[in-house]
PDB file of C-alpha atoms in Angstrom:
ATOM      1  CA  GLN A   1      11.395 -12.724  -6.266  1.00  0.00           C
ATOM      2  CA  VAL A   2      10.396  -9.913  -3.922  1.00  0.00           C
ATOM      3  CA  GLN A   3       8.518 -10.988  -0.796  1.00  0.00           C
ATOM      4  CA  LEU A   4       6.036  -8.641   0.895  1.00  0.00           C
ATOM      5  CA  VAL A   5       4.542  -9.064   4.379  1.00  0.00           C
ATOM      6  CA  GLU A   6       1.947  -6.619   5.725  1.00  0.00           C
ATOM      7  CA  SER A   7       1.175  -5.899   9.372  1.00  0.00           C
ATOM      8  CA  GLY A   8      -0.509  -3.265  11.524  1.00  0.00           C
ATOM      9  CA  GLY A   9      -4.158  -3.792  10.683  1.00  0.00           C
ATOM     10  CA  GLY A  10      -6.877  -3.973  13.301  1.00  0.00           C
ATOM     11  CA  SER A  11     -10.253  -2.697  14.465  1.00  0.00           C
ATOM     12  CA  VAL A  12     -10.693   0.963  15.387  1.00  0.00           C
ATOM     13  CA  GLN A  13     -13.498   3.451  15.888  1.00  0.00           C
ATOM     14  CA  ALA A  14     -14.243   6.167  13.373  1.00  0.00           C
ATOM     15  CA  GLY A  15     -11.726   8.983  13.679  1.00  0.00           C
ATOM     16  CA  GLY A  16      -9.008   6.650  14.884  1.00  0.00           C
ATOM     17  CA  SER A  17      -5.634   5.954  13.340  1.00  0.00           C
ATOM     18  CA  LEU A  18      -3.530   2.997  12.256  1.00  0.00           C
ATOM     19  CA  ARG A  19      -0.066   2.567  10.785  1.00  0.00           C
ATOM     20  CA  LEU A  20       0.400  -0.258   8.318  1.00  0.00           C
ATOM     21  CA  SER A  21       3.804  -1.734   7.536  1.00  0.00           C
ATOM     22  CA  CYS A  22       5.040  -3.764   4.587  1.00  0.00           C
ATOM     23  CA  ALA A  23       8.343  -5.577   5.080  1.00  0.00           C
ATOM     24  CA  VAL A  24      10.240  -6.089   1.828  1.00  0.00           C
ATOM     25  CA  SER A  25      12.698  -8.958   1.430  1.00  0.00           C
ATOM     26  CA  ARG A  26      14.215 -11.353  -1.121  1.00  0.00           C
ATOM     27  CA  TYR A  27      15.093  -8.662  -3.609  1.00  0.00           C
ATOM     28  CA  THR A  28      18.171  -7.832  -5.653  1.00  0.00           C
ATOM     29  CA  TYR A  29      16.991  -4.466  -6.943  1.00  0.00           C
ATOM     30  CA  MET A  30      14.367  -2.206  -5.447  1.00  0.00           C
ATOM     31  CA  PRO A  31      10.958  -2.497  -7.135  1.00  0.00           C
ATOM     32  CA  TYR A  32      10.154   0.044  -9.825  1.00  0.00           C
ATOM     33  CA  CYS A  33       7.183   1.129  -7.740  1.00  0.00           C
ATOM     34  CA  MET A  34       5.350   0.098  -4.598  1.00  0.00           C
ATOM     35  CA  GLY A  35       1.899   0.855  -3.352  1.00  0.00           C
ATOM     36  CA  TRP A  36      -0.972   0.217  -1.008  1.00  0.00           C
ATOM     37  CA  PHE A  37      -4.254  -1.138  -2.294  1.00  0.00           C
ATOM     38  CA  ARG A  38      -7.457  -2.095  -0.546  1.00  0.00           C
ATOM     39  CA  GLN A  39     -10.330  -4.385  -1.328  1.00  0.00           C
ATOM     40  CA  ALA A  40     -13.656  -4.210   0.469  1.00  0.00           C
ATOM     41  CA  ALA A  41     -16.127  -7.079   0.517  1.00  0.00           C
ATOM     42  CA  GLY A  42     -17.743  -7.446  -2.883  1.00  0.00           C
ATOM     43  CA  LYS A  43     -15.590  -4.697  -4.411  1.00  0.00           C
ATOM     44  CA  GLU A  44     -12.622  -4.614  -6.767  1.00  0.00           C
ATOM     45  CA  ARG A  45      -9.141  -3.906  -5.510  1.00  0.00           C
ATOM     46  CA  GLU A  46      -8.415  -0.175  -5.642  1.00  0.00           C
ATOM     47  CA  ARG A  47      -5.251   1.857  -5.366  1.00  0.00           C
ATOM     48  CA  VAL A  48      -4.815   3.863  -2.173  1.00  0.00           C
ATOM     49  CA  ALA A  49      -1.308   5.274  -2.565  1.00  0.00           C
ATOM     50  CA  GLY A  50       1.857   4.575  -4.524  1.00  0.00           C
ATOM     51  CA  ILE A  51       5.508   5.585  -4.652  1.00  0.00           C
ATOM     52  CA  ASP A  52       7.967   4.967  -7.473  1.00  0.00           C
ATOM     53  CA  THR A  53      11.727   4.501  -7.459  1.00  0.00           C
ATOM     54  CA  TYR A  54      12.253   8.256  -7.861  1.00  0.00           C
ATOM     55  CA  GLY A  55      10.149   9.073  -4.807  1.00  0.00           C
ATOM     56  CA  ARG A  56       7.114  10.349  -6.695  1.00  0.00           C
ATOM     57  CA  ILE A  57       3.948   9.803  -4.674  1.00  0.00           C
ATOM     58  CA  ASP A  58       0.303   9.661  -5.643  1.00  0.00           C
ATOM     59  CA  TYR A  59      -2.858   9.194  -3.558  1.00  0.00           C
ATOM     60  CA  ALA A  60      -6.426   8.268  -4.277  1.00  0.00           C
ATOM     61  CA  ASP A  61      -8.727  11.272  -3.913  1.00  0.00           C
ATOM     62  CA  SER A  62     -10.665   9.528  -1.158  1.00  0.00           C
ATOM     63  CA  VAL A  63      -7.651   9.406   1.173  1.00  0.00           C
ATOM     64  CA  LYS A  64      -5.797  12.629   0.389  1.00  0.00           C
ATOM     65  CA  GLY A  65      -5.095  14.582   3.546  1.00  0.00           C
ATOM     66  CA  ARG A  66      -5.678  11.545   5.744  1.00  0.00           C
ATOM     67  CA  PHE A  67      -3.221   8.869   4.583  1.00  0.00           C
ATOM     68  CA  THR A  68       0.544   9.159   4.153  1.00  0.00           C
ATOM     69  CA  ILE A  69       2.776   6.681   2.344  1.00  0.00           C
ATOM     70  CA  SER A  70       6.490   6.498   3.104  1.00  0.00           C
ATOM     71  CA  HIS A  71       9.464   4.175   2.695  1.00  0.00           C
ATOM     72  CA  ASP A  72      12.297   3.533   5.132  1.00  0.00           C
ATOM     73  CA  ASN A  73      15.282   2.419   3.054  1.00  0.00           C
ATOM     74  CA  ALA A  74      17.310   1.325   6.074  1.00  0.00           C
ATOM     75  CA  LYS A  75      14.547  -0.995   7.304  1.00  0.00           C
ATOM     76  CA  ASN A  76      13.308  -2.012   3.848  1.00  0.00           C
ATOM     77  CA  THR A  77       9.783  -1.219   4.947  1.00  0.00           C
ATOM     78  CA  LEU A  78       6.879   0.574   3.299  1.00  0.00           C
ATOM     79  CA  TYR A  79       4.412   2.367   5.572  1.00  0.00           C
ATOM     80  CA  LEU A  80       0.904   3.712   5.337  1.00  0.00           C
ATOM     81  CA  GLN A  81      -0.037   6.114   8.125  1.00  0.00           C
ATOM     82  CA  MET A  82      -3.807   6.458   8.318  1.00  0.00           C
ATOM     83  CA  ILE A  83      -5.618   9.084  10.384  1.00  0.00           C
ATOM     84  CA  GLY A  84      -9.227  10.173  10.550  1.00  0.00           C
ATOM     85  CA  LEU A  85     -10.385   6.699   9.594  1.00  0.00           C
ATOM     86  CA  LYS A  86     -13.919   6.294   8.317  1.00  0.00           C
ATOM     87  CA  PRO A  87     -16.186   3.228   8.127  1.00  0.00           C
ATOM     88  CA  GLU A  88     -15.797   3.302   4.340  1.00  0.00           C
ATOM     89  CA  ASP A  89     -12.066   2.688   4.811  1.00  0.00           C
ATOM     90  CA  THR A  90     -12.905  -0.822   6.021  1.00  0.00           C
ATOM     91  CA  ALA A  91     -11.146  -3.292   3.721  1.00  0.00           C
ATOM     92  CA  MET A  92      -8.331  -5.741   3.352  1.00  0.00           C
ATOM     93  CA  TYR A  93      -5.208  -3.695   2.699  1.00  0.00           C
ATOM     94  CA  TYR A  94      -2.499  -5.088   0.431  1.00  0.00           C
ATOM     95  CA  CYS A  95       1.063  -4.089  -0.236  1.00  0.00           C
ATOM     96  CA  GLY A  96       2.046  -4.416  -3.882  1.00  0.00           C
ATOM     97  CA  ALA A  97       5.204  -4.087  -5.939  1.00  0.00           C
ATOM     98  CA  ARG A  98       5.985  -3.771  -9.630  1.00  0.00           C
ATOM     99  CA  THR A  99       9.285  -5.510 -10.328  1.00  0.00           C
ATOM    100  CA  LEU A 100       9.321  -4.755 -14.059  1.00  0.00           C
ATOM    101  CA  ILE A 101      11.186  -1.656 -15.162  1.00  0.00           C
ATOM    102  CA  GLY A 102       9.033   1.121 -16.489  1.00  0.00           C
ATOM    103  CA  GLY A 103       5.350   1.033 -17.219  1.00  0.00           C
ATOM    104  CA  ALA A 104       2.385   2.276 -15.229  1.00  0.00           C
ATOM    105  CA  CYS A 105       1.848   1.950 -11.493  1.00  0.00           C
ATOM    106  CA  TYR A 106      -1.762   3.090 -11.200  1.00  0.00           C
ATOM    107  CA  THR A 107      -3.907  -0.050 -11.197  1.00  0.00           C
ATOM    108  CA  ALA A 108      -3.742  -3.430  -9.497  1.00  0.00           C
ATOM    109  CA  HIS A 109      -3.012  -5.045 -12.867  1.00  0.00           C
ATOM    110  CA  ASP A 110       0.232  -3.060 -13.125  1.00  0.00           C
ATOM    111  CA  TYR A 111       1.699  -4.746 -10.047  1.00  0.00           C
ATOM    112  CA  THR A 112       3.487  -8.082 -10.171  1.00  0.00           C
ATOM    113  CA  LYS A 113       3.829  -9.095  -6.501  1.00  0.00           C
ATOM    114  CA  TRP A 114       1.462  -8.938  -3.552  1.00  0.00           C
ATOM    115  CA  GLY A 115       1.500  -9.553   0.180  1.00  0.00           C
ATOM    116  CA  GLN A 116      -1.181 -11.562   1.949  1.00  0.00           C
ATOM    117  CA  GLY A 117      -3.003  -8.486   3.226  1.00  0.00           C
ATOM    118  CA  THR A 118      -3.931  -7.044   6.603  1.00  0.00           C
ATOM    119  CA  GLN A 119      -7.527  -6.321   7.640  1.00  0.00           C
ATOM    120  CA  VAL A 120      -8.633  -2.830   8.641  1.00  0.00           C
ATOM    121  CA  THR A 121     -12.074  -2.484  10.208  1.00  0.00           C
ATOM    122  CA  VAL A 122     -13.496   0.915  11.167  1.00  0.00           C
ATOM    123  CA  SER A 123     -16.688   1.041  13.219  1.00  0.00           C
ATOM    124  CA  SER A 124     -19.032   3.987  13.633  1.00  0.00           C
TER     125      SER A 124
END
């Protein structure tokens, strides 16, 4: 089964930047899709950005123009570059993967494997 380990979270001031990483291991085939999700205190987990096996990318409206998702095949690592961070971006950020072939990759329920998460805190 695919193993995902996030890193790169931390505390920054509004307007700052962070780069999150998700190391992917213990796989035979690349996941059908991978994505970044976040969950704030008392809120449901929401999709931030996703990329499928064909390289198609989608972002949540709230982060378009500020966040960039990418994948380094050589390093087996998924990244989320975040700039112009806002206090409302504060959340636990999770890396997710869908290991089943086909299907949707838009909600947390579509993903079959998760990392432990990395905390992002943005102060005003």
